Coordinates of C-alpha atoms in Angstrom, one line a residue:
Chain V
X1 CA -0.1 0.2 0.1
X2 CA 1.4 3.5 -1.2
X3 CA 1.1 5.4 2.1
X4 CA 2.6 8.6 0.3
X5 CA -0.6 9.7 -0.9
X6 CA -2.4 9.1 2.5
X7 CA 0.3 11.1 4.3
X8 CA 0.0 13.9 1.9
X9 CA -3.6 13.9 2.4
X10 CA -3.5 13.9 6.0
X11 CA -0.5 16.7 6.3
X12 CA -2.5 19.1 4.0
X13 CA -6.1 18.5 5.6
X14 CA -4.8 19.1 9.0
X15 CA -2.8 22.1 7.6
X16 CA -5.8 23.4 6.1
X17 CA -7.8 23.0 9.3
X18 CA -5.1 25.1 11.0
X19 CA -5.3 27.9 8.6
X20 CA -9.0 27.9 8.6
X21 CA -9.3 28.1 12.5
X22 CA -6.4 30.7 12.7
X23 CA -7.6 32.8 9.9
X24 CA -11.1 32.7 11.2
X25 CA -10.0 34.1 14.6
X26 CA -7.8 36.8 13.0
X27 CA -10.7 38.1 11.1
X28 CA -13.4 37.8 13.6
X29 CA -11.4 40.2 16.0
X30 CA -10.6 42.3 13.2
X31 CA -14.4 42.9 12.4
X32 CA -15.0 43.3 15.9
X33 CA -12.4 45.8 16.1
X34 CA -13.7 47.8 13.1
X35 CA -17.3 47.8 14.5
X36 CA -16.0 49.7 17.6
X37 CA -13.9 52.0 15.6
X38 CA -14.8 52.5 12.3
X39 CA -12.1 55.1 11.5
X40 CA -9.3 52.5 12.4
X41 CA -10.6 50.3 9.4
X42 CA -7.5 50.7 7.4
X43 CA -4.9 50.0 10.0
X44 CA -6.9 46.9 11.2
X45 CA -7.3 45.6 7.7
X46 CA -3.8 45.9 7.3
X47 CA -2.8 44.2 10.4
X48 CA -5.0 41.5 9.8
X49 CA -3.2 40.6 6.4
X50 CA -0.2 40.7 8.2
X51 CA -1.4 38.2 10.6
X52 CA -2.6 35.7 8.1
X53 CA 0.7 36.0 6.4
X54 CA 2.5 34.7 9.8
X55 CA -0.6 32.1 10.4
X56 CA -0.4 30.7 7.0
X57 CA 3.4 30.0 7.4
X58 CA 2.9 26.4 8.8
X59 CA 0.0 25.3 6.8
X60 CA 1.9 26.5 3.4
X61 CA 4.9 24.4 4.4
X62 CA 2.7 21.3 5.0
X63 CA 1.4 22.2 1.5
X64 CA 4.9 21.8 -0.1
X65 CA 5.5 18.6 1.7
X66 CA 2.3 17.3 0.6
X67 CA 3.3 18.0 -2.9
X68 CA 6.8 16.5 -2.4
X69 CA 5.3 13.2 -0.9
X70 CA 2.6 12.9 -3.4
X71 CA 4.8 12.9 -6.4
Chain F
X1 CA 9.7 9.2 -2.8
X2 CA 9.8 9.1 -6.9
X3 CA 10.5 11.8 -9.2
X4 CA 13.0 14.0 -6.9
X5 CA 14.0 17.4 -7.9
X6 CA 10.9 18.2 -9.8
X7 CA 10.1 21.8 -9.0
X8 CA 6.7 21.9 -10.5
X9 CA 4.5 19.4 -11.9
X10 CA 7.1 17.2 -13.8
X11 CA 9.4 20.1 -14.6
X12 CA 13.1 19.5 -13.6
X13 CA 15.6 22.0 -12.1
X14 CA 18.8 22.1 -14.2
X15 CA 21.4 21.3 -11.8
X16 CA 24.9 21.0 -12.5
X17 CA 26.8 18.3 -10.3
X18 CA 30.2 20.1 -9.6
X19 CA 32.0 17.2 -7.5
X20 CA 29.1 16.7 -5.1
X21 CA 28.0 20.3 -5.0
X22 CA 24.6 20.6 -6.8
X23 CA 24.2 24.1 -8.5
X24 CA 20.8 24.9 -9.6
X25 CA 21.4 26.8 -12.8
X26 CA 18.1 28.2 -13.0
X27 CA 18.1 29.8 -9.5
X28 CA 21.6 30.9 -10.2
X29 CA 20.7 33.1 -13.3
X30 CA 17.1 34.2 -11.7
X31 CA 19.0 35.6 -8.5
X32 CA 21.7 37.5 -10.9
X33 CA 18.6 38.7 -13.0
X34 CA 16.6 40.0 -10.0
X35 CA 19.8 41.7 -8.1
X36 CA 20.3 43.4 -11.6
X37 CA 16.7 44.5 -11.6
X38 CA 16.7 45.9 -8.3
X39 CA 20.3 47.6 -8.9
X40 CA 19.0 49.3 -12.2
X41 CA 15.9 50.3 -10.5
X42 CA 17.5 51.9 -7.6
X43 CA 20.3 53.7 -9.7
X44 CA 17.7 55.0 -11.8
X45 CA 15.9 56.2 -9.0
X46 CA 18.7 58.3 -7.8
X47 CA 19.6 59.7 -11.1
X48 CA 19.0 63.6 -11.1
X49 CA 17.6 63.8 -7.6
X50 CA 15.9 67.1 -6.7
X51 CA 14.1 68.2 -3.8
X52 CA 11.6 70.6 -5.3
X53 CA 10.7 68.6 -8.6
X54 CA 11.2 64.9 -7.6
X55 CA 10.7 62.3 -10.5
X56 CA 8.2 59.6 -10.3
X57 CA 10.7 57.1 -9.4
X58 CA 12.3 59.0 -7.1
X59 CA 9.2 59.5 -5.3
X60 CA 8.6 55.8 -5.0
X61 CA 12.1 55.2 -3.5
X62 CA 11.3 57.9 -1.0
X63 CA 8.2 56.3 -0.2
X64 CA 9.6 52.8 0.3
X65 CA 12.4 54.1 2.5
X66 CA 9.8 55.8 4.6
X67 CA 7.8 52.6 4.7
X68 CA 11.0 50.6 6.0
X69 CA 11.4 53.5 8.5
X70 CA 8.0 52.8 9.9
X71 CA 8.7 49.3 10.1
X72 CA 12.1 49.5 12.1
X73 CA 10.2 52.3 14.2
X74 CA 7.4 49.7 15.2
X75 CA 10.2 47.1 16.2
X76 CA 12.8 49.2 18.0
X77 CA 13.1 52.8 18.6
X78 CA 14.5 54.5 15.3
X79 CA 17.8 55.7 16.8
X80 CA 19.2 52.2 17.8
X81 CA 17.6 50.9 14.6
X82 CA 18.8 53.4 11.9
X83 CA 22.1 51.3 11.2
X84 CA 19.8 48.8 9.6
X85 CA 17.6 50.7 7.1
X86 CA 19.6 49.9 4.5
X87 CA 19.4 46.2 5.3
X88 CA 15.7 46.7 5.4
X89 CA 15.5 48.6 2.5
X90 CA 17.4 45.9 0.5
X91 CA 15.3 42.9 1.9
X92 CA 12.0 44.5 1.1
X93 CA 12.9 45.5 -2.6
X94 CA 14.9 42.3 -3.2
X95 CA 12.4 39.9 -1.9
X96 CA 9.4 41.9 -3.6
X97 CA 11.0 41.7 -7.2
X98 CA 12.2 38.1 -7.0
X99 CA 8.7 37.1 -5.8
X100 CA 7.3 39.0 -9.1
X101 CA 9.7 37.6 -11.4
X102 CA 8.4 34.0 -11.6
X103 CA 4.6 35.0 -12.4
X104 CA 4.4 36.2 -15.9
X105 CA 6.9 34.0 -17.7
X106 CA 7.5 30.5 -17.9
X107 CA 10.7 29.1 -20.0
X108 CA 10.8 25.3 -20.3
X109 CA 13.3 23.3 -22.6
X110 CA 13.1 19.4 -23.5
X111 CA 15.7 16.8 -23.8
X112 CA 15.0 13.5 -25.6
X113 CA 17.6 11.6 -23.4
X114 CA 19.9 12.0 -20.6
X115 CA 22.7 12.5 -23.1
X116 CA 21.4 15.5 -24.9
X117 CA 20.5 17.2 -21.4
X118 CA 23.5 19.6 -21.5
X119 CA 23.9 23.3 -20.8
X120 CA 27.2 24.6 -22.7
X121 CA 28.7 21.5 -22.9
X122 CA 28.1 20.4 -19.2
X123 CA 26.1 17.4 -18.3
X124 CA 22.9 18.5 -16.2
X125 CA 22.2 16.3 -13.3
X126 CA 19.2 14.4 -12.8
X127 CA 18.1 12.2 -10.2
X128 CA 16.0 9.2 -10.4
X129 CA 14.4 8.2 -13.7
X130 CA 12.4 10.0 -16.0
X131 CA 10.9 9.3 -19.3
X132 CA 10.3 12.8 -20.3
X133 CA 13.1 15.2 -19.6
X134 CA 11.7 19.0 -19.4
X135 CA 13.7 21.5 -17.8
X136 CA 12.3 24.7 -16.4
X137 CA 14.9 27.8 -16.5
X138 CA 12.8 30.6 -15.3
X139 CA 11.3 30.7 -11.8
X140 CA 11.3 33.2 -8.9
X141 CA 14.7 33.0 -7.0
X142 CA 12.6 32.8 -3.9
X143 CA 10.6 29.7 -5.0
X144 CA 14.2 27.9 -4.3
X145 CA 14.5 26.8 -0.6
X146 CA 18.1 27.1 -0.6
X147 CA 17.9 30.8 -1.5
X148 CA 15.1 31.6 1.2
X149 CA 17.0 29.9 3.7
X150 CA 20.1 31.6 2.8
X151 CA 18.4 34.9 3.4
X152 CA 16.8 34.0 6.7
X153 CA 20.3 32.6 8.0
X154 CA 22.0 35.9 7.1
X155 CA 19.3 37.6 8.9
X156 CA 19.4 35.6 12.1
X157 CA 23.2 35.2 12.0
X158 CA 23.4 38.9 11.9
X159 CA 21.1 39.4 14.8
X160 CA 23.1 37.2 17.1
X161 CA 26.3 38.3 16.1
X162 CA 25.1 42.1 16.9
X163 CA 23.6 40.5 20.1
X164 CA 26.9 39.4 21.1
X165 CA 28.8 42.3 20.2
X166 CA 26.5 45.1 21.4
X167 CA 24.6 43.6 24.3
X168 CA 26.6 40.8 25.4
X169 CA 25.6 40.5 28.9
X170 CA 21.9 40.7 28.5
X171 CA 22.1 38.6 25.2
X172 CA 23.8 35.6 27.1
X173 CA 21.6 36.1 30.1
X174 CA 18.4 35.8 28.2
X175 CA 18.7 32.1 27.3
X176 CA 18.2 31.4 31.1
X177 CA 15.2 33.9 31.7
X178 CA 12.7 34.1 33.3
X179 CA 13.9 30.8 34.8
X180 CA 16.6 28.2 33.7
X181 CA 14.1 25.7 32.8
X182 CA 13.1 27.9 30.1
X183 CA 16.3 27.2 28.5
X184 CA 15.2 24.3 26.2
X185 CA 12.4 26.6 24.9
X186 CA 14.8 29.2 24.0
X187 CA 17.3 26.7 22.1
X188 CA 14.2 25.3 20.3
X189 CA 13.4 29.0 19.4
X190 CA 16.8 29.3 18.2
X191 CA 16.5 26.3 15.5
X192 CA 12.8 27.4 14.6
X193 CA 13.4 31.3 14.0
X194 CA 15.6 30.8 10.9
X195 CA 13.8 27.9 9.6
X196 CA 10.3 29.4 9.7
X197 CA 11.5 32.6 8.3
X198 CA 13.0 31.0 5.3
X199 CA 10.2 28.2 4.8
X200 CA 7.4 30.6 5.1
X201 CA 8.5 32.8 2.4
X202 CA 9.5 29.6 0.2
X203 CA 6.3 27.8 0.7
X204 CA 4.2 30.9 -0.1
X205 CA 6.1 31.3 -3.5
X206 CA 6.5 27.7 -4.4
X207 CA 3.0 26.8 -3.9
X208 CA 1.9 29.8 -6.1
X209 CA 4.0 28.6 -8.8
X210 CA 3.0 25.1 -8.6
X211 CA -0.7 26.2 -8.7
X212 CA 0.1 28.6 -11.9
X213 CA 1.4 25.4 -13.6
X214 CA -1.7 23.3 -12.3
X215 CA -3.9 25.9 -13.4
X216 CA -2.0 26.3 -17.1
X217 CA -2.5 22.2 -17.1
X218 CA -6.2 23.1 -17.5
X219 CA -6.0 24.6 -20.9
X220 CA -8.5 27.4 -22.1
X221 CA -10.9 26.7 -19.2
X222 CA -8.3 27.9 -16.5
X223 CA -7.9 31.4 -18.1
X224 CA -10.3 33.2 -15.4
X225 CA -8.8 31.0 -12.7
X226 CA -5.3 32.2 -13.7
X227 CA -6.1 36.0 -13.8
X228 CA -7.6 35.3 -10.3
X229 CA -4.6 33.3 -9.4
X230 CA -2.1 36.0 -10.7
X231 CA -3.6 38.7 -8.6
X232 CA -3.8 36.8 -5.6
X233 CA 0.1 35.8 -6.1
X234 CA 1.0 39.6 -6.4
X235 CA -0.8 40.2 -3.4
X236 CA 1.0 37.4 -1.4
X237 CA 4.4 38.2 -2.7
X238 CA 3.9 41.7 -1.6
X239 CA 2.8 40.5 2.0
X240 CA 5.3 38.1 2.3
X241 CA 8.2 40.6 1.3
X242 CA 6.8 42.8 4.0
X243 CA 6.5 40.3 6.6
X244 CA 9.9 39.1 6.2
X245 CA 11.4 42.6 6.6
X246 CA 9.2 43.2 9.3
X247 CA 10.5 40.0 11.2
X248 CA 13.9 40.7 10.6
X249 CA 13.5 44.2 12.5
X250 CA 11.9 42.2 15.2
X251 CA 14.3 39.4 15.6
X252 CA 17.1 41.8 15.6
X253 CA 15.4 44.2 18.2
X254 CA 14.8 41.1 20.3
X255 CA 19.0 40.5 20.5
X256 CA 20.3 44.3 20.7
X257 CA 17.5 45.7 22.7
X258 CA 17.1 44.2 26.3
X259 CA 17.6 46.6 29.0
X260 CA 13.8 47.2 29.6
X261 CA 12.2 43.9 30.3
X262 CA 15.2 42.2 32.0

């Protein structure tokens, strides 16, 4: 049985789960902040996207690993 | 793991085997190209400098310098951080240009068999067995893990060396703070910082290029998808260059500015 495909699927699936939850938390707080102070919208959105870049580091590394194993 | 050394969907990297040292020619050419582009861009921007009547390129470069000053100011107070302005400027410009290079163009050459896979008479190195040899010559330099890890190592080693030189006592003490029990955690952090810094940039740009190859394989159906994905890749490239520079400044500030909290 070829476990490489299974490994790739599990690794990336869990990574996607982490990315989804992390990004959801970031943006929920951002929307809350914008609703409290609408004039800070630009700064809050910019910070949110920076946070997304940081949070998505591990899931993207898991994507690269999944591609390596599935080839 | 079959099919090693493919950088996207079956395209091989043209690697020269120099007595055990494997040199990726595509990465080499692209690194030189992006260095040239950044150099030419900056030299053109500082021609005919003028205070009252700045040209567009000069305006743009001044904006970038102000932007990097803001990044440094967020991480540490600007007086201690002023020496790192050139470093931050180089990083953000170079990584941004490198991330953008791989998006519009792809150059692939094919060889019938291993004997004909040569570059200027030198045999290209191919691991494993492939029926169809296709080499990809144009890619983002940052889509190569060695390149991004090199950038990350430069920056992390710089922060440690500066910490040892300028802040020796506090830098060495911080490994045992707040308690000696934290020493393993700090050692793990020592390894994980360069690793995540380099792999984050590599993963984002490499995954973007793989996706471009996949969408190309979809043919005419993939044209709207390609438009959307190219736009998203430009966005990701810009954000990743900003994040790399910002994290550089944060790591440097962590090693050289210690007096307040310990």
